[in-house]
């Protein structure tokens, strides 16, 4: 089943985010390579594709997991969570309708 992982950054997380980014991306690339990743990306903190020093306010990942518990465990082990970039990660079942 698909799950949406909606994560919220702590304030002033950009420096920590940049430091943990390679490990974070490696986990997402593994999901992609397994054919389980639907989409992933950050939420810019300002209305711009490249927010610069404003950084990001969080992230969204939609991916396939065996259960809600498995998806939550994956989210809890994210390098951004471990590095203190994320204040919290909410995991919800997701039903893809379009496209």
JSON list of C-alpha atoms in Angstrom, two decimals:
[
{"chain": "A", "resi": 1, "resn": "UNK", "atom": "CA", "xyz": [0.00, 0.00, 0.00]},
{"chain": "A", "resi": 2, "resn": "UNK", "atom": "CA", "xyz": [1.06, 3.59, -0.54]},
{"chain": "A", "resi": 3, "resn": "UNK", "atom": "CA", "xyz": [1.81, 5.91, 2.36]},
{"chain": "A", "resi": 4, "resn": "UNK", "atom": "CA", "xyz": [2.37, 9.66, 2.50]},
{"chain": "A", "resi": 5, "resn": "UNK", "atom": "CA", "xyz": [5.13, 10.77, 4.84]},
{"chain": "A", "resi": 6, "resn": "UNK", "atom": "CA", "xyz": [4.65, 14.46, 5.64]},
{"chain": "A", "resi": 7, "resn": "UNK", "atom": "CA", "xyz": [7.61, 15.84, 7.56]},
{"chain": "A", "resi": 8, "resn": "UNK", "atom": "CA", "xyz": [7.98, 19.25, 9.17]},
{"chain": "A", "resi": 9, "resn": "UNK", "atom": "CA", "xyz": [11.35, 20.94, 9.64]},
{"chain": "A", "resi": 10, "resn": "UNK", "atom": "CA", "xyz": [12.45, 22.65, 12.81]},
{"chain": "A", "resi": 11, "resn": "UNK", "atom": "CA", "xyz": [13.24, 26.35, 12.40]},
{"chain": "A", "resi": 12, "resn": "UNK", "atom": "CA", "xyz": [16.63, 27.18, 10.89]},
{"chain": "A", "resi": 13, "resn": "UNK", "atom": "CA", "xyz": [17.20, 23.61, 9.71]},
{"chain": "A", "resi": 14, "resn": "UNK", "atom": "CA", "xyz": [19.03, 24.40, 6.46]},
{"chain": "A", "resi": 15, "resn": "UNK", "atom": "CA", "xyz": [22.58, 23.75, 7.69]},
{"chain": "A", "resi": 16, "resn": "UNK", "atom": "CA", "xyz": [21.62, 20.41, 9.28]},
{"chain": "A", "resi": 17, "resn": "UNK", "atom": "CA", "xyz": [19.53, 19.53, 6.22]},
{"chain": "A", "resi": 18, "resn": "UNK", "atom": "CA", "xyz": [22.47, 20.10, 3.86]},
{"chain": "A", "resi": 19, "resn": "UNK", "atom": "CA", "xyz": [24.79, 18.02, 6.04]},
{"chain": "A", "resi": 20, "resn": "UNK", "atom": "CA", "xyz": [22.40, 15.03, 6.18]},
{"chain": "A", "resi": 21, "resn": "UNK", "atom": "CA", "xyz": [21.21, 15.31, 2.56]},
{"chain": "A", "resi": 22, "resn": "UNK", "atom": "CA", "xyz": [23.50, 12.67, 0.98]},
{"chain": "A", "resi": 23, "resn": "UNK", "atom": "CA", "xyz": [22.31, 9.96, 3.41]},
{"chain": "A", "resi": 24, "resn": "UNK", "atom": "CA", "xyz": [18.68, 11.10, 3.07]},
{"chain": "A", "resi": 25, "resn": "UNK", "atom": "CA", "xyz": [18.86, 10.93, -0.73]},
{"chain": "A", "resi": 26, "resn": "UNK", "atom": "CA", "xyz": [20.53, 7.50, -0.64]},
{"chain": "A", "resi": 27, "resn": "UNK", "atom": "CA", "xyz": [17.50, 6.06, 1.19]},
{"chain": "A", "resi": 28, "resn": "UNK", "atom": "CA", "xyz": [15.12, 7.63, -1.32]},
{"chain": "A", "resi": 29, "resn": "UNK", "atom": "CA", "xyz": [17.18, 6.32, -4.23]},
{"chain": "A", "resi": 30, "resn": "UNK", "atom": "CA", "xyz": [16.95, 2.83, -2.72]},
{"chain": "A", "resi": 31, "resn": "UNK", "atom": "CA", "xyz": [13.13, 3.11, -2.65]},
{"chain": "A", "resi": 32, "resn": "UNK", "atom": "CA", "xyz": [13.22, 4.34, -6.24]},
{"chain": "A", "resi": 33, "resn": "UNK", "atom": "CA", "xyz": [15.48, 1.50, -7.36]},
{"chain": "A", "resi": 34, "resn": "UNK", "atom": "CA", "xyz": [13.10, -0.99, -5.72]},
{"chain": "A", "resi": 35, "resn": "UNK", "atom": "CA", "xyz": [10.19, 0.55, -7.66]},
{"chain": "A", "resi": 36, "resn": "UNK", "atom": "CA", "xyz": [8.47, 1.71, -4.45]},
{"chain": "A", "resi": 37, "resn": "UNK", "atom": "CA", "xyz": [8.89, 5.49, -4.67]},
{"chain": "A", "resi": 38, "resn": "UNK", "atom": "CA", "xyz": [6.05, 7.53, -6.21]},
{"chain": "A", "resi": 39, "resn": "UNK", "atom": "CA", "xyz": [7.45, 10.98, -5.43]},
{"chain": "A", "resi": 40, "resn": "UNK", "atom": "CA", "xyz": [9.63, 12.83, -2.98]},
{"chain": "A", "resi": 41, "resn": "UNK", "atom": "CA", "xyz": [10.70, 16.40, -2.42]},
{"chain": "A", "resi": 42, "resn": "UNK", "atom": "CA", "xyz": [10.97, 19.32, -0.03]},
{"chain": "A", "resi": 43, "resn": "UNK", "atom": "CA", "xyz": [8.60, 22.19, 0.68]},
{"chain": "A", "resi": 44, "resn": "UNK", "atom": "CA", "xyz": [10.45, 25.49, 0.12]},
{"chain": "A", "resi": 45, "resn": "UNK", "atom": "CA", "xyz": [9.95, 27.88, 3.04]},
{"chain": "A", "resi": 46, "resn": "UNK", "atom": "CA", "xyz": [9.18, 30.70, 0.59]},
{"chain": "A", "resi": 47, "resn": "UNK", "atom": "CA", "xyz": [7.31, 30.80, -2.71]},
{"chain": "A", "resi": 48, "resn": "UNK", "atom": "CA", "xyz": [10.34, 30.00, -4.87]},
{"chain": "A", "resi": 49, "resn": "UNK", "atom": "CA", "xyz": [11.78, 26.88, -6.44]},
{"chain": "A", "resi": 50, "resn": "UNK", "atom": "CA", "xyz": [15.17, 27.72, -4.95]},
{"chain": "A", "resi": 51, "resn": "UNK", "atom": "CA", "xyz": [14.50, 29.28, -1.53]},
{"chain": "A", "resi": 52, "resn": "UNK", "atom": "CA", "xyz": [18.16, 30.09, -0.84]},
{"chain": "A", "resi": 53, "resn": "UNK", "atom": "CA", "xyz": [18.85, 30.91, 2.80]},
{"chain": "A", "resi": 54, "resn": "UNK", "atom": "CA", "xyz": [15.13, 30.69, 3.64]},
{"chain": "A", "resi": 55, "resn": "UNK", "atom": "CA", "xyz": [15.51, 26.92, 3.41]},
{"chain": "A", "resi": 56, "resn": "UNK", "atom": "CA", "xyz": [12.66, 24.47, 3.62]},
{"chain": "A", "resi": 57, "resn": "UNK", "atom": "CA", "xyz": [9.67, 23.91, 5.87]},
{"chain": "A", "resi": 58, "resn": "UNK", "atom": "CA", "xyz": [9.43, 20.15, 5.43]},
{"chain": "A", "resi": 59, "resn": "UNK", "atom": "CA", "xyz": [9.21, 17.30, 2.94]},
{"chain": "A", "resi": 60, "resn": "UNK", "atom": "CA", "xyz": [6.76, 14.92, 1.31]},
{"chain": "A", "resi": 61, "resn": "UNK", "atom": "CA", "xyz": [7.45, 11.30, 0.39]},
{"chain": "A", "resi": 62, "resn": "UNK", "atom": "CA", "xyz": [4.87, 9.00, -1.16]},
{"chain": "A", "resi": 63, "resn": "UNK", "atom": "CA", "xyz": [6.06, 5.40, -1.32]},
{"chain": "A", "resi": 64, "resn": "UNK", "atom": "CA", "xyz": [4.95, 1.81, -1.02]},
{"chain": "A", "resi": 65, "resn": "UNK", "atom": "CA", "xyz": [5.41, -0.03, 2.28]},
{"chain": "A", "resi": 66, "resn": "UNK", "atom": "CA", "xyz": [4.05, -3.28, 3.68]},
{"chain": "A", "resi": 67, "resn": "UNK", "atom": "CA", "xyz": [2.18, -1.56, 6.51]},
{"chain": "A", "resi": 68, "resn": "UNK", "atom": "CA", "xyz": [1.64, 1.71, 8.34]},
{"chain": "A", "resi": 69, "resn": "UNK", "atom": "CA", "xyz": [4.03, 0.50, 11.03]},
{"chain": "A", "resi": 70, "resn": "UNK", "atom": "CA", "xyz": [6.74, -0.22, 8.45]},
{"chain": "A", "resi": 71, "resn": "UNK", "atom": "CA", "xyz": [6.27, 3.21, 6.86]},
{"chain": "A", "resi": 72, "resn": "UNK", "atom": "CA", "xyz": [6.44, 4.91, 10.27]},
{"chain": "A", "resi": 73, "resn": "UNK", "atom": "CA", "xyz": [9.60, 3.01, 11.18]},
{"chain": "A", "resi": 74, "resn": "UNK", "atom": "CA", "xyz": [11.16, 4.04, 7.86]},
{"chain": "A", "resi": 75, "resn": "UNK", "atom": "CA", "xyz": [10.23, 7.69, 8.52]},
{"chain": "A", "resi": 76, "resn": "UNK", "atom": "CA", "xyz": [11.57, 7.55, 12.09]},
{"chain": "A", "resi": 77, "resn": "UNK", "atom": "CA", "xyz": [14.94, 6.27, 10.81]},
{"chain": "A", "resi": 78, "resn": "UNK", "atom": "CA", "xyz": [15.33, 9.03, 8.21]},
{"chain": "A", "resi": 79, "resn": "UNK", "atom": "CA", "xyz": [18.71, 10.78, 8.43]},
{"chain": "A", "resi": 80, "resn": "UNK", "atom": "CA", "xyz": [16.87, 14.11, 8.58]},
{"chain": "A", "resi": 81, "resn": "UNK", "atom": "CA", "xyz": [14.98, 12.91, 11.67]},
{"chain": "A", "resi": 82, "resn": "UNK", "atom": "CA", "xyz": [18.18, 11.66, 13.28]},
{"chain": "A", "resi": 83, "resn": "UNK", "atom": "CA", "xyz": [20.04, 14.92, 12.46]},
{"chain": "A", "resi": 84, "resn": "UNK", "atom": "CA", "xyz": [17.29, 17.05, 14.02]},
{"chain": "A", "resi": 85, "resn": "UNK", "atom": "CA", "xyz": [16.08, 18.53, 10.72]},
{"chain": "A", "resi": 86, "resn": "UNK", "atom": "CA", "xyz": [12.55, 17.23, 11.21]},
{"chain": "A", "resi": 87, "resn": "UNK", "atom": "CA", "xyz": [10.44, 18.15, 14.21]},
{"chain": "A", "resi": 88, "resn": "UNK", "atom": "CA", "xyz": [7.97, 15.41, 13.30]},
{"chain": "A", "resi": 89, "resn": "UNK", "atom": "CA", "xyz": [6.88, 13.08, 10.53]},
{"chain": "A", "resi": 90, "resn": "UNK", "atom": "CA", "xyz": [3.23, 12.20, 10.01]},
{"chain": "A", "resi": 91, "resn": "UNK", "atom": "CA", "xyz": [2.55, 8.98, 8.12]},
{"chain": "A", "resi": 92, "resn": "UNK", "atom": "CA", "xyz": [-0.83, 8.36, 6.49]},
{"chain": "A", "resi": 93, "resn": "UNK", "atom": "CA", "xyz": [-2.19, 5.77, 4.08]},
{"chain": "A", "resi": 94, "resn": "UNK", "atom": "CA", "xyz": [-2.39, 7.25, 0.57]},
{"chain": "A", "resi": 95, "resn": "UNK", "atom": "CA", "xyz": [-4.64, 6.30, -2.33]},
{"chain": "A", "resi": 96, "resn": "UNK", "atom": "CA", "xyz": [-3.31, 7.43, -5.69]},
{"chain": "A", "resi": 97, "resn": "UNK", "atom": "CA", "xyz": [-6.09, 8.45, -8.06]},
{"chain": "A", "resi": 98, "resn": "UNK", "atom": "CA", "xyz": [-4.36, 10.56, -10.73]},
{"chain": "A", "resi": 99, "resn": "UNK", "atom": "CA", "xyz": [-2.35, 10.44, -12.88]}
]
